[in-house]
Amino acid sequence: MATNADDVRREALALPETSEKFTWNTPTFRVRDKIFAALGEDDTSVAFRCPREERAELISSEPDKFFMRAGHDDNYDWIRAHLAAVDDVEELRAILLDAWRMTAPKRVIKAYDEARAADDS
């Protein structure tokens, strides 16, 4: 099942201390006012924080899913995914959670992890 912009919005905003702000003519998702994800201008893709050293592997392993906007993403810890190629909401949730973790303050991540651990017990 493919994902869409509504899924991105719902899953991103479910993460602690996340807000949505319209920037550069597109919705961006922030934790403590730091961007961790953004919808593409046409709502068919999502850009998200990703370690630079992981981008090439993601693109080579799934070139129909992951891509970079040449000249723009090269110098930043960002990659993009075509929403129609994302397997399901679970995969989207994992992508956004990883990006959120790269951006959120350590104490916010710790509180999130503790709350999840308590829910799992």
PDB file of C-alpha atoms in Angstrom:
ATOM      1  CA  MET A   1       0.000   0.000   0.000  1.00  0.00           C
ATOM      2  CA  ALA A   2       1.451   3.369  -1.011  1.00  0.00           C
ATOM      3  CA  THR A   3       1.503   6.314   1.364  1.00  0.00           C
ATOM      4  CA  ASN A   4       0.410   9.900   0.821  1.00  0.00           C
ATOM      5  CA  ALA A   5       0.787  13.422   2.197  1.00  0.00           C
ATOM      6  CA  ASP A   6      -1.960  12.876   4.772  1.00  0.00           C
ATOM      7  CA  ASP A   7      -0.029   9.889   6.145  1.00  0.00           C
ATOM      8  CA  VAL A   8       3.133  12.002   6.397  1.00  0.00           C
ATOM      9  CA  ARG A   9       1.289  14.736   8.258  1.00  0.00           C
ATOM     10  CA  ARG A  10      -0.420  12.321  10.672  1.00  0.00           C
ATOM     11  CA  GLU A  11       2.714  10.298  11.447  1.00  0.00           C
ATOM     12  CA  ALA A  12       5.026  13.308  11.784  1.00  0.00           C
ATOM     13  CA  LEU A  13       2.664  15.205  14.063  1.00  0.00           C
ATOM     14  CA  ALA A  14       2.254  12.123  16.270  1.00  0.00           C
ATOM     15  CA  LEU A  15       5.875  12.488  17.366  1.00  0.00           C
ATOM     16  CA  PRO A  16       6.515  14.467  20.575  1.00  0.00           C
ATOM     17  CA  GLU A  17       6.940  18.226  20.382  1.00  0.00           C
ATOM     18  CA  THR A  18       6.409  18.225  16.622  1.00  0.00           C
ATOM     19  CA  SER A  19       4.734  21.067  14.763  1.00  0.00           C
ATOM     20  CA  GLU A  20       3.940  21.867  11.167  1.00  0.00           C
ATOM     21  CA  LYS A  21       5.025  25.114   9.567  1.00  0.00           C
ATOM     22  CA  PHE A  22       4.651  26.230   5.970  1.00  0.00           C
ATOM     23  CA  THR A  23       8.114  27.163   4.679  1.00  0.00           C
ATOM     24  CA  TRP A  24       9.493  27.435   1.131  1.00  0.00           C
ATOM     25  CA  ASN A  25       5.959  26.917  -0.223  1.00  0.00           C
ATOM     26  CA  THR A  26       5.691  23.510   1.428  1.00  0.00           C
ATOM     27  CA  PRO A  27       4.688  21.982   4.774  1.00  0.00           C
ATOM     28  CA  THR A  28       7.677  21.303   7.018  1.00  0.00           C
ATOM     29  CA  PHE A  29       7.654  19.238  10.192  1.00  0.00           C
ATOM     30  CA  ARG A  30       9.741  20.414  13.107  1.00  0.00           C
ATOM     31  CA  VAL A  31      10.752  19.352  16.552  1.00  0.00           C
ATOM     32  CA  ARG A  32      11.622  22.343  18.716  1.00  0.00           C
ATOM     33  CA  ASP A  33      11.550  24.466  15.527  1.00  0.00           C
ATOM     34  CA  LYS A  34      14.202  22.340  13.778  1.00  0.00           C
ATOM     35  CA  ILE A  35      13.055  20.731  10.533  1.00  0.00           C
ATOM     36  CA  PHE A  36      13.252  16.941  10.277  1.00  0.00           C
ATOM     37  CA  ALA A  37      10.908  16.357   7.310  1.00  0.00           C
ATOM     38  CA  ALA A  38       9.106  18.257   4.581  1.00  0.00           C
ATOM     39  CA  LEU A  39       6.556  17.391   1.953  1.00  0.00           C
ATOM     40  CA  GLY A  40       7.581  17.917  -1.649  1.00  0.00           C
ATOM     41  CA  GLU A  41       5.949  20.811  -3.474  1.00  0.00           C
ATOM     42  CA  ASP A  42       3.542  18.461  -5.247  1.00  0.00           C
ATOM     43  CA  ASP A  43       2.818  16.271  -2.171  1.00  0.00           C
ATOM     44  CA  THR A  44       4.143  13.163  -3.956  1.00  0.00           C
ATOM     45  CA  SER A  45       7.420  12.961  -2.051  1.00  0.00           C
ATOM     46  CA  VAL A  46       8.844  13.579   1.388  1.00  0.00           C
ATOM     47  CA  ALA A  47      12.282  14.953   2.216  1.00  0.00           C
ATOM     48  CA  PHE A  48      13.785  13.915   5.526  1.00  0.00           C
ATOM     49  CA  ARG A  49      16.960  14.040   7.573  1.00  0.00           C
ATOM     50  CA  CYS A  50      19.265  11.116   6.868  1.00  0.00           C
ATOM     51  CA  PRO A  51      22.956  10.614   7.619  1.00  0.00           C
ATOM     52  CA  ARG A  52      25.021  11.429   4.530  1.00  0.00           C
ATOM     53  CA  GLU A  53      26.892   8.144   4.804  1.00  0.00           C
ATOM     54  CA  GLU A  54      23.626   6.186   4.423  1.00  0.00           C
ATOM     55  CA  ARG A  55      22.169   8.016   1.422  1.00  0.00           C
ATOM     56  CA  ALA A  56      24.106   6.286  -1.367  1.00  0.00           C
ATOM     57  CA  GLU A  57      23.219   2.836  -0.029  1.00  0.00           C
ATOM     58  CA  LEU A  58      19.520   3.701   0.230  1.00  0.00           C
ATOM     59  CA  ILE A  59      19.434   5.086  -3.302  1.00  0.00           C
ATOM     60  CA  SER A  60      21.364   2.174  -4.804  1.00  0.00           C
ATOM     61  CA  SER A  61      19.257  -0.431  -2.995  1.00  0.00           C
ATOM     62  CA  GLU A  62      15.889   1.177  -3.847  1.00  0.00           C
ATOM     63  CA  PRO A  63      16.352   3.720  -6.661  1.00  0.00           C
ATOM     64  CA  ASP A  64      12.618   3.871  -7.407  1.00  0.00           C
ATOM     65  CA  LYS A  65      11.953   4.926  -3.816  1.00  0.00           C
ATOM     66  CA  PHE A  66      14.846   7.099  -2.632  1.00  0.00           C
ATOM     67  CA  PHE A  67      16.434  10.027  -4.436  1.00  0.00           C
ATOM     68  CA  MET A  68      18.208  13.322  -3.932  1.00  0.00           C
ATOM     69  CA  ARG A  69      17.461  16.632  -5.566  1.00  0.00           C
ATOM     70  CA  ALA A  70      20.714  17.352  -7.376  1.00  0.00           C
ATOM     71  CA  GLY A  71      22.465  20.507  -6.285  1.00  0.00           C
ATOM     72  CA  HIS A  72      20.183  20.942  -3.301  1.00  0.00           C
ATOM     73  CA  ASP A  73      20.495  17.877  -1.068  1.00  0.00           C
ATOM     74  CA  ASP A  74      24.178  17.217  -1.804  1.00  0.00           C
ATOM     75  CA  ASN A  75      25.534  19.318   1.053  1.00  0.00           C
ATOM     76  CA  TYR A  76      22.969  18.476   3.705  1.00  0.00           C
ATOM     77  CA  ASP A  77      21.877  15.445   5.729  1.00  0.00           C
ATOM     78  CA  TRP A  78      18.731  14.996   3.613  1.00  0.00           C
ATOM     79  CA  ILE A  79      17.266  12.477   1.214  1.00  0.00           C
ATOM     80  CA  ARG A  80      13.841  12.139  -0.391  1.00  0.00           C
ATOM     81  CA  ALA A  81      11.358   9.335  -0.956  1.00  0.00           C
ATOM     82  CA  HIS A  82       8.566   9.006  -3.508  1.00  0.00           C
ATOM     83  CA  LEU A  83       5.466   8.443  -1.362  1.00  0.00           C
ATOM     84  CA  ALA A  84       3.921   6.035  -3.875  1.00  0.00           C
ATOM     85  CA  ALA A  85       6.996   3.794  -3.472  1.00  0.00           C
ATOM     86  CA  VAL A  86       6.962   3.703   0.335  1.00  0.00           C
ATOM     87  CA  ASP A  87       5.721   0.216   1.223  1.00  0.00           C
ATOM     88  CA  ASP A  88       3.233   1.162   3.930  1.00  0.00           C
ATOM     89  CA  VAL A  89       2.557   3.435   6.868  1.00  0.00           C
ATOM     90  CA  GLU A  90       4.853   1.341   9.084  1.00  0.00           C
ATOM     91  CA  GLU A  91       7.809   2.065   6.800  1.00  0.00           C
ATOM     92  CA  LEU A  92       6.868   5.749   6.629  1.00  0.00           C
ATOM     93  CA  ARG A  93       6.636   5.862  10.428  1.00  0.00           C
ATOM     94  CA  ALA A  94      10.132   4.338  10.728  1.00  0.00           C
ATOM     95  CA  ILE A  95      11.567   6.838   8.241  1.00  0.00           C
ATOM     96  CA  LEU A  96      10.049   9.797  10.069  1.00  0.00           C
ATOM     97  CA  LEU A  97      11.047   8.476  13.489  1.00  0.00           C
ATOM     98  CA  ASP A  98      14.678   8.122  12.392  1.00  0.00           C
ATOM     99  CA  ALA A  99      14.658  11.672  11.001  1.00  0.00           C
ATOM    100  CA  TRP A 100      12.997  12.980  14.171  1.00  0.00           C
ATOM    101  CA  ARG A 101      15.638  11.245  16.309  1.00  0.00           C
ATOM    102  CA  MET A 102      18.394  13.004  14.333  1.00  0.00           C
ATOM    103  CA  THR A 103      16.815  16.346  15.171  1.00  0.00           C
ATOM    104  CA  ALA A 104      15.118  16.159  18.571  1.00  0.00           C
ATOM    105  CA  PRO A 105      16.924  17.142  21.776  1.00  0.00           C
ATOM    106  CA  LYS A 106      18.329  14.186  23.718  1.00  0.00           C
ATOM    107  CA  ARG A 107      15.994  14.678  26.677  1.00  0.00           C
ATOM    108  CA  VAL A 108      12.943  14.661  24.375  1.00  0.00           C
ATOM    109  CA  ILE A 109      14.157  11.417  22.792  1.00  0.00           C
ATOM    110  CA  LYS A 110      14.802   9.927  26.236  1.00  0.00           C
ATOM    111  CA  ALA A 111      11.294  10.830  27.442  1.00  0.00           C
ATOM    112  CA  TYR A 112       9.801   9.357  24.260  1.00  0.00           C
ATOM    113  CA  ASP A 113      11.777   6.113  24.662  1.00  0.00           C
ATOM    114  CA  GLU A 114      10.817   5.829  28.339  1.00  0.00           C
ATOM    115  CA  ALA A 115       7.134   6.351  27.535  1.00  0.00           C
ATOM    116  CA  ARG A 116       7.261   3.706  24.805  1.00  0.00           C
ATOM    117  CA  ALA A 117       9.038   1.261  27.096  1.00  0.00           C
ATOM    118  CA  ALA A 118       6.373   1.804  29.759  1.00  0.00           C
ATOM    119  CA  ASP A 119       3.642   1.212  27.154  1.00  0.00           C
ATOM    120  CA  ASP A 120       5.319  -2.025  26.054  1.00  0.00           C
ATOM    121  CA  SER A 121       5.506  -3.456  29.574  1.00  0.00           C
TER     122      SER A 121
END
